[in-house]
Amino acid sequence: MKKIFSLALLFCLSLAAMAQTERPKLVVGLVVDQMRWDYLYYYENEYGEGGLKRLVKEGYNYQNCMLPYVPSVTAVGHSSIYTGSVPALTGIAGNYFCIDDKYVYACTDPSVKSVGSDGKDGQMSPKNLWATTIGDQLHLATDYKSKVIGVALKDRAAILPAGRSADDAYWWDTDAGHFVSSTFYMQTLPKWVTDFNKQYYTKSKFNIKTSNLGVTYTFKMAEAAIDGEQLGQHDQTDMLCISVSSTDAIGHKFSTRGKENHDVYMTLDKELASFLSYLDAKVGKGNYLLFLTADHGAAHNFNQLEAHRIAAGGWDYNKTAEDLGTAIQKKFGFQPVITEDNYQIFLNDSIIAAHGVKKQEVVDYAISELRKDPNFLFVVDNEHAAEATVPEPIKTKIINGYCRQRSGEITIIPRAEYFGTSDTSANYKGTQHGQWNPYDAHIPCIFFGWHITPGETNRTTYMTDIAPTVCAMLHIQRPNSCVGEALR
Ligand SMILES: [Zn+2]
């Protein structure tokens, strides 16, 4: 009897061991900075078979994936994709935002040092990110045995996706002309990174972000990370967060049309095809789960639109902030405007308090002044956005994007295609992003590989659904501030 019992116990134990949660060997997040959803189709006839077209053909395509917040900018996009959350909860309220009346960059961390150079470009960390990412949750689920790594030319696009518990993050130091990291992650670069830097570098101060070379180097670095850290070769699932930054820098400079944008998407398509072949060979077809998305889109250049009679234009945000400061100075006797950024006006609390004026009075007056601008449809007091007469989905996007401790006090919603820019001239050839409108907020979202059957849907989904979808597929807890929904 005792013998039968032990045999039965042994059988149950071995069953339990066999029934280990099924997961892919590697999760790859691929963000293409500033990739409008319609680039999947605008250039479709020129893409090869192995890159973006392969993702569309073999993957599951969420055709109407939207950003559920404003402002639609890089740091917010990258943190929201991987946390499944919004600035109100993640603390990443913009590329820049205010902490204690100081206007700071999202990833600046003076307490850390650059590793791989001695410049300021390396003094970065995710310390301003409050929420956990997919990678953090993977770490929690595997007792930190998974490896989670971020790679991008832009520091914020490598650091924020990988999360605070990330093993490594690498980004480009323009002065040094190669990839670096910071003491937040490590004391010295691993050998595979120093080896990589000997082969792939530029001369100091060369702006690789506005070059197609930036796309190639990013994918090469991603492959080097997989080789160097043996990602996808461990008992536990690993994760690699890649972001392609050159598409954004080139878009800003040359806009959504023309040779430069065309060429960078052709390079992206070619490098993606070769990266997918690499993954097939190295990790194995069907062994990795990949998603492709973007942090935001971009508006078309207003001069190009106006040439075809489409209502469009640019407004000078510096002038808006200056004029507002002057008006408040006249009325109250002090100047509390820190800046306009993220389509928000940032006010200095300490200056207002020092003058014994109620902040609400200043906010109300500022709003009444800003509403005089005929290009501004709505000017909203963020603290009371829920009561504002603003149509959905704009109202919800304002609320989701408002981080009480860090955002500006006032949100400006201009007319469609009227974006904020420092150059409003007829010679301006570039573009911007940051608004709620479809051109900035409609992004690609394709899942590909492990357990994905080809297909597509036109139903509206959100950027914040990506993280809970990946977590549901992996059977791990969704990130701690996630507000999205699992799509499968
Ligand atoms: Zn940008």
CSV table of C-alpha atoms and ligand atoms in Angstrom, one decimal:
chain,number,residue,atom,x,y,z
A,1,MET,CA,0.0,0.0,0.0
A,2,LYS,CA,2.8,2.3,1.0
A,3,LYS,CA,4.6,1.5,-2.2
A,4,ILE,CA,1.6,2.3,-4.3
A,5,PHE,CA,1.2,5.6,-2.5
A,6,SER,CA,4.8,6.6,-3.1
A,7,LEU,CA,4.5,5.6,-6.8
A,8,ALA,CA,1.4,7.7,-7.1
A,9,LEU,CA,3.1,10.6,-5.4
A,10,LEU,CA,6.1,10.3,-7.8
A,11,PHE,CA,3.7,10.3,-10.7
A,12,CYS,CA,2.0,13.4,-9.5
A,13,LEU,CA,5.3,15.2,-8.9
A,14,SER,CA,6.6,14.3,-12.4
A,15,LEU,CA,3.3,15.6,-13.9
A,16,ALA,CA,3.7,18.9,-12.0
A,17,ALA,CA,7.3,19.2,-13.4
A,18,MET,CA,6.1,18.5,-16.9
A,19,ALA,CA,3.3,21.0,-16.6
A,20,GLN,CA,5.7,24.0,-16.4
A,21,THR,CA,4.0,27.1,-17.7
A,22,GLU,CA,4.5,27.3,-21.4
A,23,ARG,CA,6.2,30.5,-22.5
A,24,PRO,CA,8.2,31.7,-25.5
A,25,LYS,CA,12.0,31.6,-25.2
A,26,LEU,CA,12.2,35.3,-26.0
A,27,VAL,CA,9.9,38.3,-26.1
A,28,VAL,CA,11.0,41.1,-28.5
A,29,GLY,CA,9.3,44.5,-28.3
A,30,LEU,CA,10.0,46.6,-31.3
A,31,VAL,CA,9.0,50.3,-31.2
A,32,VAL,CA,9.5,52.4,-34.4
A,33,ASP,CA,9.7,56.0,-33.2
A,34,GLN,CA,7.1,58.2,-35.0
A,35,MET,CA,5.8,55.4,-37.2
A,36,ARG,CA,2.3,56.4,-38.3
A,37,TRP,CA,-0.1,53.5,-38.8
A,38,ASP,CA,-0.5,54.3,-42.4
A,39,TYR,CA,3.2,53.8,-43.2
A,40,LEU,CA,2.3,50.1,-43.3
A,41,TYR,CA,0.3,50.9,-46.5
A,42,TYR,CA,1.8,54.1,-47.8
A,43,TYR,CA,5.0,52.3,-48.7
A,44,GLU,CA,3.6,48.8,-49.0
A,45,ASN,CA,4.3,48.3,-52.7
A,46,GLU,CA,8.0,49.0,-52.1
A,47,TYR,CA,8.5,46.8,-49.0
A,48,GLY,CA,10.2,43.5,-49.5
A,49,GLU,CA,8.6,40.2,-48.5
A,50,GLY,CA,10.6,39.5,-45.3
A,51,GLY,CA,10.2,42.7,-43.2
A,52,LEU,CA,7.0,44.7,-42.5
A,53,LYS,CA,5.0,42.8,-45.1
A,54,ARG,CA,5.9,39.5,-43.4
A,55,LEU,CA,4.7,40.9,-40.0
A,56,VAL,CA,1.4,41.9,-41.6
A,57,LYS,CA,1.0,38.6,-43.4
A,58,GLU,CA,2.0,36.2,-40.7
A,59,GLY,CA,1.1,38.3,-37.6
A,60,TYR,CA,-2.1,39.5,-36.0
A,61,ASN,CA,-2.7,43.1,-36.9
A,62,TYR,CA,-4.6,45.5,-34.7
A,63,GLN,CA,-5.5,48.0,-37.3
A,64,ASN,CA,-6.9,50.7,-35.0
A,65,CYS,CA,-4.6,50.9,-32.1
A,66,MET,CA,-4.7,54.4,-30.5
A,67,LEU,CA,-2.9,56.3,-27.8
A,68,PRO,CA,-5.4,56.8,-24.9
A,69,TYR,CA,-3.7,60.0,-23.6
A,70,VAL,CA,-2.0,63.3,-24.5
A,71,PRO,CA,0.8,64.3,-24.9
A,72,SER,CA,1.8,61.9,-27.7
A,73,VAL,CA,5.6,62.2,-27.2
A,74,THR,CA,8.5,59.7,-27.0
A,75,ALA,CA,9.1,59.2,-23.3
A,76,VAL,CA,5.3,58.8,-22.6
A,77,GLY,CA,4.8,56.4,-25.5
A,78,HIS,CA,7.7,54.1,-24.5
A,79,SER,CA,6.6,54.0,-20.9
A,80,SER,CA,3.0,53.5,-21.7
A,81,ILE,CA,3.6,50.6,-24.1
A,82,TYR,CA,5.6,48.7,-21.6
A,83,THR,CA,3.6,49.6,-18.4
A,84,GLY,CA,0.2,49.4,-20.0
A,85,SER,CA,-0.4,52.6,-18.2
A,86,VAL,CA,-0.7,56.4,-18.7
A,87,PRO,CA,1.2,59.5,-17.5
A,88,ALA,CA,-1.3,60.1,-14.6
A,89,LEU,CA,0.0,56.8,-13.1
A,90,THR,CA,3.5,56.2,-14.5
A,91,GLY,CA,5.0,59.7,-13.6
A,92,ILE,CA,6.4,60.0,-17.1
A,93,ALA,CA,4.4,63.1,-18.1
A,94,GLY,CA,6.5,64.1,-21.1
A,95,ASN,CA,10.0,64.1,-22.5
A,96,TYR,CA,10.4,66.9,-20.1
A,97,PHE,CA,8.2,67.8,-17.1
A,98,CYS,CA,8.4,69.6,-13.8
A,99,ILE,CA,9.5,68.2,-10.4
A,100,ASP,CA,9.3,70.7,-7.6
A,101,ASP,CA,9.1,73.6,-10.1
A,102,LYS,CA,12.2,72.4,-11.9
A,103,TYR,CA,11.8,71.6,-15.6
A,104,VAL,CA,13.7,68.3,-16.0
A,105,TYR,CA,14.4,65.7,-18.7
A,106,ALA,CA,12.5,62.4,-18.1
A,107,CYS,CA,15.6,60.2,-17.7
A,108,THR,CA,18.2,62.6,-16.3
A,109,ASP,CA,19.8,61.2,-13.1
A,110,PRO,CA,22.8,63.2,-11.8
A,111,SER,CA,23.4,60.5,-9.2
A,112,VAL,CA,24.6,58.1,-11.8
A,113,LYS,CA,27.6,58.2,-14.1
A,114,SER,CA,28.1,57.2,-17.8
A,115,VAL,CA,29.6,53.8,-18.4
A,116,GLY,CA,31.6,53.7,-21.6
A,117,SER,CA,32.2,57.4,-21.9
A,118,ASP,CA,32.6,60.4,-19.6
A,119,GLY,CA,29.9,62.5,-21.0
A,120,LYS,CA,26.5,63.7,-19.7
A,121,ASP,CA,24.7,61.5,-22.3
A,122,GLY,CA,25.2,58.6,-20.0
A,123,GLN,CA,23.9,60.1,-16.8
A,124,MET,CA,20.5,58.5,-17.2
A,125,SER,CA,18.2,56.1,-15.4
A,126,PRO,CA,14.5,55.1,-15.0
A,127,LYS,CA,14.3,56.7,-11.5
A,128,ASN,CA,11.4,58.9,-12.5
A,129,LEU,CA,9.3,55.9,-13.7
A,130,TRP,CA,6.9,54.9,-11.0
A,131,ALA,CA,5.2,51.9,-12.7
A,132,THR,CA,6.5,48.4,-13.4
A,133,THR,CA,7.0,47.2,-17.0
A,134,ILE,CA,6.4,43.9,-18.8
A,135,GLY,CA,10.1,43.1,-18.1
A,136,ASP,CA,9.7,43.9,-14.4
A,137,GLN,CA,6.8,41.5,-14.2
A,138,LEU,CA,8.7,38.9,-16.0
A,139,HIS,CA,11.5,39.3,-13.5
A,140,LEU,CA,9.0,39.0,-10.6
A,141,ALA,CA,7.5,35.8,-12.2
A,142,THR,CA,10.9,34.1,-12.7
A,143,ASP,CA,12.6,35.3,-9.5
A,144,TYR,CA,14.8,37.6,-11.7
A,145,LYS,CA,16.1,34.7,-13.7
A,146,SER,CA,14.9,36.2,-17.0
A,147,LYS,CA,17.2,38.7,-18.7
A,148,VAL,CA,15.6,42.0,-19.7
A,149,ILE,CA,17.5,44.4,-21.9
A,150,GLY,CA,16.7,47.7,-23.6
A,151,VAL,CA,18.5,48.9,-26.8
A,152,ALA,CA,17.9,52.2,-28.7
A,153,LEU,CA,19.8,55.3,-29.9
A,154,LYS,CA,17.6,57.5,-27.6
A,155,ASP,CA,18.3,56.9,-24.0
A,156,ARG,CA,14.6,57.2,-23.0
A,157,ALA,CA,13.7,54.6,-25.6
A,158,ALA,CA,16.0,52.1,-24.1
A,159,ILE,CA,15.6,52.9,-20.4
A,160,LEU,CA,11.9,53.3,-19.9
A,161,PRO,CA,10.8,50.1,-21.8
A,162,ALA,CA,13.2,47.9,-20.0
A,163,GLY,CA,12.0,49.2,-16.6
A,164,ARG,CA,13.7,49.7,-13.2
A,165,SER,CA,14.7,46.1,-12.6
A,166,ALA,CA,16.2,45.8,-16.1
A,167,ASP,CA,19.5,43.9,-16.4
A,168,ASP,CA,20.9,46.3,-18.9
A,169,ALA,CA,20.0,49.2,-21.1
A,170,TYR,CA,22.2,50.7,-23.9
A,171,TRP,CA,21.8,53.9,-25.8
A,172,TRP,CA,23.9,56.2,-28.0
A,173,ASP,CA,26.3,58.8,-26.7
A,174,THR,CA,26.6,61.3,-29.6
A,175,ASP,CA,29.9,62.9,-28.2
A,176,ALA,CA,31.5,59.5,-27.8
A,177,GLY,CA,30.0,58.1,-31.1
A,178,HIS,CA,29.1,54.7,-29.7
A,179,PHE,CA,26.7,52.9,-27.3
A,180,VAL,CA,26.9,53.5,-23.6
A,181,SER,CA,25.1,52.6,-20.4
A,182,SER,CA,25.1,54.1,-16.8
A,183,THR,CA,26.1,53.1,-13.3
A,184,PHE,CA,22.4,52.5,-12.6
A,185,TYR,CA,22.9,49.2,-14.4
A,186,MET,CA,26.6,48.3,-14.3
A,187,GLN,CA,30.2,49.5,-13.5
A,188,THR,CA,31.8,48.6,-16.8
A,189,LEU,CA,30.5,47.6,-20.2
A,190,PRO,CA,30.4,43.9,-20.9
A,191,LYS,CA,33.1,42.7,-23.4
A,192,TRP,CA,30.5,42.1,-26.1
A,193,VAL,CA,29.5,45.8,-26.0
A,194,THR,CA,33.2,47.1,-26.1
A,195,ASP,CA,33.7,44.7,-29.0
A,196,PHE,CA,30.6,46.0,-30.7
A,197,ASN,CA,31.7,49.6,-30.2
A,198,LYS,CA,35.1,48.9,-31.9
A,199,GLN,CA,33.2,47.8,-35.0
A,200,TYR,CA,30.2,50.1,-35.0
A,201,TYR,CA,31.0,53.7,-34.2
A,202,THR,CA,30.9,57.2,-35.7
A,203,LYS,CA,33.1,60.2,-35.2
A,204,SER,CA,32.3,62.4,-32.2
A,205,LYS,CA,29.2,64.6,-32.4
A,206,PHE,CA,28.0,63.0,-35.7
A,207,ASN,CA,24.2,63.0,-35.5
A,208,ILE,CA,23.5,59.3,-36.2
A,209,LYS,CA,19.8,59.8,-35.3
A,210,THR,CA,19.2,61.7,-38.5
A,211,SER,CA,20.9,59.0,-40.5
A,212,ASN,CA,19.8,55.7,-41.9
A,213,LEU,CA,22.9,54.2,-40.4
A,214,GLY,CA,21.1,54.7,-37.0
A,215,VAL,CA,18.6,52.0,-38.1
A,216,THR,CA,21.3,49.6,-39.1
A,217,TYR,CA,23.3,50.1,-35.9
A,218,THR,CA,20.2,49.6,-33.7
A,219,PHE,CA,19.4,46.2,-35.2
A,220,LYS,CA,23.1,45.2,-35.2
A,221,MET,CA,23.2,46.1,-31.5
A,222,ALA,CA,20.0,44.1,-30.9
A,223,GLU,CA,21.6,41.0,-32.5
A,224,ALA,CA,24.8,41.6,-30.5
A,225,ALA,CA,22.8,41.7,-27.3
A,226,ILE,CA,21.1,38.4,-28.1
A,227,ASP,CA,24.5,36.8,-28.9
A,228,GLY,CA,26.3,38.5,-26.0
A,229,GLU,CA,23.8,37.7,-23.4
A,230,GLN,CA,22.5,34.5,-24.9
A,231,LEU,CA,18.9,35.8,-24.9
A,232,GLY,CA,16.4,33.1,-25.7
A,233,GLN,CA,18.8,30.4,-24.7
A,234,HIS,CA,18.0,30.2,-21.0
A,235,ASP,CA,15.5,28.1,-19.0
A,236,GLN,CA,13.4,31.2,-18.4
A,237,THR,CA,11.9,33.6,-21.0
A,238,ASP,CA,14.1,36.6,-21.8
A,239,MET,CA,13.0,40.0,-23.1
A,240,LEU,CA,14.6,42.5,-25.5
A,241,CYS,CA,13.1,46.0,-25.9
A,242,ILE,CA,14.3,47.6,-29.1
A,243,SER,CA,13.4,51.1,-30.3
A,244,VAL,CA,14.4,52.6,-33.7
A,245,SER,CA,15.0,56.3,-33.2
A,246,SER,CA,16.2,57.5,-36.6
A,247,THR,CA,12.7,57.4,-38.0
A,248,ASP,CA,11.7,60.2,-35.5
A,249,ALA,CA,14.7,62.4,-36.0
A,250,ILE,CA,14.3,62.2,-39.8
A,251,GLY,CA,10.6,62.8,-39.6
A,252,HIS,CA,11.1,65.9,-37.6
A,253,LYS,CA,13.6,67.3,-40.0
A,254,PHE,CA,12.0,66.4,-43.4
A,255,SER,CA,8.4,65.5,-42.5
A,256,THR,CA,6.2,62.6,-43.4
A,257,ARG,CA,6.7,62.8,-47.1
A,258,GLY,CA,9.7,63.0,-49.5
A,259,LYS,CA,12.9,61.1,-50.1
A,260,GLU,CA,14.3,61.1,-46.6
A,261,ASN,CA,11.3,59.6,-44.9
A,262,HIS,CA,10.9,57.1,-47.8
A,263,ASP,CA,14.6,56.0,-47.5
A,264,VAL,CA,14.5,55.5,-43.7
A,265,TYR,CA,11.4,53.2,-44.0
A,266,MET,CA,13.1,51.2,-46.8
A,267,THR,CA,16.1,50.8,-44.6
A,268,LEU,CA,13.9,49.8,-41.6
A,269,ASP,CA,12.1,47.2,-43.8
A,270,LYS,CA,15.4,45.8,-45.0
A,271,GLU,CA,17.0,45.7,-41.6
A,272,LEU,CA,13.8,44.2,-40.0
A,273,ALA,CA,13.8,41.4,-42.6
A,274,SER,CA,17.3,40.5,-41.8
A,275,PHE,CA,16.6,40.7,-38.1
A,276,LEU,CA,13.7,38.3,-38.4
A,277,SER,CA,15.8,35.9,-40.3
A,278,TYR,CA,18.4,36.1,-37.6
A,279,LEU,CA,15.8,35.4,-34.9
A,280,ASP,CA,14.5,32.4,-36.9
A,281,ALA,CA,18.0,31.0,-37.0
A,282,LYS,CA,19.1,31.9,-33.5
A,283,VAL,CA,16.0,31.5,-31.4
A,284,GLY,CA,13.9,29.5,-33.8
A,285,LYS,CA,10.7,30.2,-35.7
A,286,GLY,CA,7.8,30.1,-33.4
A,287,ASN,CA,10.0,30.3,-30.3
A,288,TYR,CA,9.9,34.1,-29.9
A,289,LEU,CA,7.0,36.5,-29.5
A,290,LEU,CA,7.5,39.9,-31.2
A,291,PHE,CA,5.3,42.9,-31.2
A,292,LEU,CA,5.7,46.0,-33.5
A,293,THR,CA,4.3,49.3,-32.5
A,294,ALA,CA,5.1,53.0,-32.3
A,295,ASP,CA,5.4,55.6,-29.5
A,296,HIS,CA,3.4,58.1,-31.5
A,297,GLY,CA,2.7,59.2,-35.1
A,298,ALA,CA,3.3,62.6,-36.7
A,299,ALA,CA,1.3,65.4,-38.4
A,300,HIS,CA,1.9,66.2,-42.0
A,301,ASN,CA,3.8,69.4,-42.7
A,302,PHE,CA,1.4,72.3,-42.7
A,303,ASN,CA,3.0,74.0,-45.7
A,304,GLN,CA,2.4,70.9,-47.8
A,305,LEU,CA,-1.2,70.6,-46.6
A,306,GLU,CA,-2.0,74.2,-47.2
A,307,ALA,CA,-0.6,73.9,-50.8
A,308,HIS,CA,-3.6,71.6,-51.3
A,309,ARG,CA,-6.1,73.8,-49.4
A,310,ILE,CA,-6.3,71.5,-46.3
A,311,ALA,CA,-6.6,73.7,-43.2
A,312,ALA,CA,-3.3,73.6,-41.4
A,313,GLY,CA,-0.7,75.7,-39.7
A,314,GLY,CA,1.8,76.1,-36.9
A,315,TRP,CA,1.7,78.2,-33.8
A,316,ASP,CA,4.8,79.5,-32.1
A,317,TYR,CA,4.8,77.9,-28.6
A,318,ASN,CA,7.6,80.1,-27.4
A,319,LYS,CA,5.6,83.2,-28.2
A,320,THR,CA,2.5,81.8,-26.6
A,321,ALA,CA,4.4,81.2,-23.3
A,322,GLU,CA,6.1,84.7,-23.5
A,323,ASP,CA,2.9,86.5,-24.2
A,324,LEU,CA,1.1,84.7,-21.4
A,325,GLY,CA,3.9,85.5,-19.0
A,326,THR,CA,3.7,89.2,-19.9
A,327,ALA,CA,-0.1,89.3,-19.4
A,328,ILE,CA,0.1,87.6,-16.0
A,329,GLN,CA,3.0,90.0,-15.0
A,330,LYS,CA,0.7,93.0,-15.9
A,331,LYS,CA,-2.2,91.6,-14.0
A,332,PHE,CA,-0.6,90.1,-10.9
A,333,GLY,CA,2.9,91.8,-10.8
A,334,PHE,CA,4.9,88.6,-11.2
A,335,GLN,CA,5.8,86.1,-13.9
A,336,PRO,CA,5.1,82.4,-13.0
A,337,VAL,CA,5.2,80.8,-16.5
A,338,ILE,CA,8.0,78.2,-16.6
A,339,THR,CA,7.4,77.1,-20.2
A,340,GLU,CA,5.0,75.7,-22.7
A,341,ASP,CA,5.7,72.0,-23.5
A,342,ASN,CA,3.5,68.9,-24.2
A,343,TYR,CA,0.7,71.3,-25.2
A,344,GLN,CA,0.7,72.3,-21.6
A,345,ILE,CA,1.5,75.5,-19.6
A,346,PHE,CA,3.7,74.9,-16.6
A,347,LEU,CA,3.4,77.4,-13.7
A,348,ASN,CA,5.8,77.9,-10.9
A,349,ASP,CA,4.0,77.2,-7.6
A,350,SER,CA,6.7,78.7,-5.4
A,351,ILE,CA,6.6,82.1,-7.2
A,352,ILE,CA,2.8,82.2,-7.0
A,353,ALA,CA,2.8,81.2,-3.3
A,354,ALA,CA,5.5,83.8,-2.5
A,355,HIS,CA,3.2,86.5,-3.8
A,356,GLY,CA,0.3,85.3,-1.6
A,357,VAL,CA,-2.0,84.8,-4.6
A,358,LYS,CA,-4.4,81.9,-4.9
A,359,LYS,CA,-3.1,79.6,-7.7
A,360,GLN,CA,-6.6,79.1,-9.0
A,361,GLU,CA,-6.9,82.8,-9.8
A,362,VAL,CA,-3.7,82.7,-11.9
A,363,VAL,CA,-4.9,79.5,-13.7
A,364,ASP,CA,-8.3,81.0,-14.4
A,365,TYR,CA,-6.7,84.2,-15.7
A,366,ALA,CA,-4.2,82.3,-17.9
A,367,ILE,CA,-7.0,80.2,-19.4
A,368,SER,CA,-9.0,83.3,-20.2
A,369,GLU,CA,-6.0,84.8,-22.0
A,370,LEU,CA,-5.1,81.7,-23.9
A,371,ARG,CA,-8.7,81.3,-25.1
A,372,LYS,CA,-8.3,84.5,-27.1
A,373,ASP,CA,-6.1,82.6,-29.6
A,374,PRO,CA,-8.4,81.6,-32.4
A,375,ASN,CA,-6.4,78.5,-33.2
A,376,PHE,CA,-7.0,77.0,-29.7
A,377,LEU,CA,-10.3,75.0,-29.7
A,378,PHE,CA,-10.1,74.2,-26.0
A,379,VAL,CA,-8.0,75.5,-23.1
A,380,VAL,CA,-8.4,73.2,-20.1
A,381,ASP,CA,-7.7,73.5,-16.4
A,382,ASN,CA,-6.1,70.0,-15.9
A,383,GLU,CA,-7.1,69.8,-12.3
A,384,HIS,CA,-10.8,70.2,-13.4
A,385,ALA,CA,-10.6,68.5,-16.8
A,386,ALA,CA,-13.5,66.1,-15.9
A,387,GLU,CA,-15.9,69.2,-15.7
A,388,ALA,CA,-14.6,70.8,-19.0
A,389,THR,CA,-16.9,71.0,-22.0
A,390,VAL,CA,-14.6,69.0,-24.2
A,391,PRO,CA,-15.8,66.1,-26.4
A,392,GLU,CA,-14.6,62.5,-25.9
A,393,PRO,CA,-12.1,61.0,-26.5
A,394,ILE,CA,-10.2,64.2,-25.9
A,395,LYS,CA,-11.4,64.7,-22.4
A,396,THR,CA,-10.3,61.2,-21.2
A,397,LYS,CA,-7.0,61.6,-23.0
A,398,ILE,CA,-6.3,64.8,-21.0
A,399,ILE,CA,-7.2,63.2,-17.7
A,400,ASN,CA,-5.1,60.1,-18.5
A,401,GLY,CA,-2.2,62.3,-19.5
A,402,TYR,CA,-2.3,64.6,-16.5
A,403,CYS,CA,0.2,63.7,-13.8
A,404,ARG,CA,-0.7,65.9,-10.9
A,405,GLN,CA,2.8,66.2,-9.5
A,406,ARG,CA,4.6,66.7,-12.8
A,407,SER,CA,2.4,67.9,-15.6
A,408,GLY,CA,1.6,71.5,-16.6
A,409,GLU,CA,-1.5,73.1,-15.1
A,410,ILE,CA,-3.2,73.9,-18.4
A,411,THR,CA,-3.7,71.9,-21.6
A,412,ILE,CA,-4.1,73.5,-25.0
A,413,ILE,CA,-6.1,71.7,-27.7
A,414,PRO,CA,-5.5,73.5,-31.0
A,415,ARG,CA,-7.4,73.0,-34.2
A,416,ALA,CA,-6.5,69.8,-36.1
A,417,GLU,CA,-3.3,70.1,-38.1
A,418,TYR,CA,-2.2,73.3,-36.1
A,419,PHE,CA,0.8,72.1,-34.2
A,420,GLY,CA,3.2,73.9,-31.9
A,421,THR,CA,6.6,74.6,-33.5
A,422,SER,CA,9.4,77.1,-33.1
A,423,ASP,CA,9.4,77.6,-36.9
A,424,THR,CA,6.0,78.7,-38.4
A,425,SER,CA,7.5,80.0,-41.7
A,426,ALA,CA,6.5,79.1,-45.2
A,427,ASN,CA,10.0,77.5,-45.5
A,428,TYR,CA,9.4,75.1,-42.7
A,429,LYS,CA,9.8,71.5,-44.0
A,430,GLY,CA,9.6,69.4,-40.9
A,431,THR,CA,6.9,68.1,-38.6
A,432,GLN,CA,5.9,67.6,-35.0
A,433,HIS,CA,3.7,65.4,-32.8
A,434,GLY,CA,2.1,65.6,-29.3
A,435,GLN,CA,-1.6,66.0,-30.0
A,436,TRP,CA,-4.7,63.8,-29.5
A,437,ASN,CA,-5.5,63.6,-33.2
A,438,PRO,CA,-5.4,60.4,-35.3
A,439,TYR,CA,-2.2,61.5,-37.1
A,440,ASP,CA,-0.3,61.5,-33.8
A,441,ALA,CA,-2.3,58.9,-31.9
A,442,HIS,CA,-3.0,56.1,-34.4
A,443,ILE,CA,-0.1,53.6,-34.3
A,444,PRO,CA,0.8,50.2,-35.8
A,445,CYS,CA,0.2,47.2,-33.4
A,446,ILE,CA,1.2,43.8,-34.7
A,447,PHE,CA,1.8,40.6,-32.8
A,448,PHE,CA,4.0,38.0,-34.5
A,449,GLY,CA,5.5,34.6,-33.8
A,450,TRP,CA,4.9,32.4,-30.7
A,451,HIS,CA,1.2,31.3,-30.5
A,452,ILE,CA,0.1,34.0,-33.0
A,453,THR,CA,-2.2,33.0,-35.8
A,454,PRO,CA,-2.5,35.4,-38.7
A,455,GLY,CA,-5.4,37.8,-38.8
A,456,GLU,CA,-6.5,41.4,-38.2
A,457,THR,CA,-9.2,43.4,-36.6
A,458,ASN,CA,-10.5,46.9,-37.2
A,459,ARG,CA,-11.9,47.3,-33.7
A,460,THR,CA,-10.4,50.2,-31.6
A,461,THR,CA,-7.7,49.0,-29.3
A,462,TYR,CA,-5.2,51.0,-27.2
A,463,MET,CA,-1.5,51.2,-26.8
A,464,THR,CA,-2.0,50.3,-23.2
A,465,ASP,CA,-3.5,46.9,-24.2
A,466,ILE,CA,-0.1,45.7,-25.4
A,467,ALA,CA,1.4,45.1,-22.0
A,468,PRO,CA,-1.5,43.1,-20.5
A,469,THR,CA,-1.8,41.1,-23.8
A,470,VAL,CA,1.9,40.0,-23.6
A,471,CYS,CA,1.5,39.3,-19.8
A,472,ALA,CA,-1.7,37.2,-20.4
A,473,MET,CA,0.1,35.2,-23.1
A,474,LEU,CA,3.0,34.6,-20.7
A,475,HIS,CA,0.8,33.9,-17.7
A,476,ILE,CA,2.5,36.6,-15.7
A,477,GLN,CA,0.9,39.3,-13.6
A,478,ARG,CA,0.2,42.5,-15.6
A,479,PRO,CA,2.2,45.6,-14.6
A,480,ASN,CA,1.2,47.3,-11.4
A,481,SER,CA,-0.3,50.4,-12.9
A,482,CYS,CA,-1.8,48.8,-16.0
A,483,VAL,CA,-5.1,50.2,-17.2
A,484,GLY,CA,-5.3,48.4,-20.5
A,485,GLU,CA,-7.1,45.2,-21.5
A,486,ALA,CA,-5.7,41.8,-22.7
A,487,LEU,CA,-6.6,41.5,-26.3
A,488,ARG,CA,-6.7,37.7,-26.7
B,1,ZN,ZN,9.6,63.0,-31.9
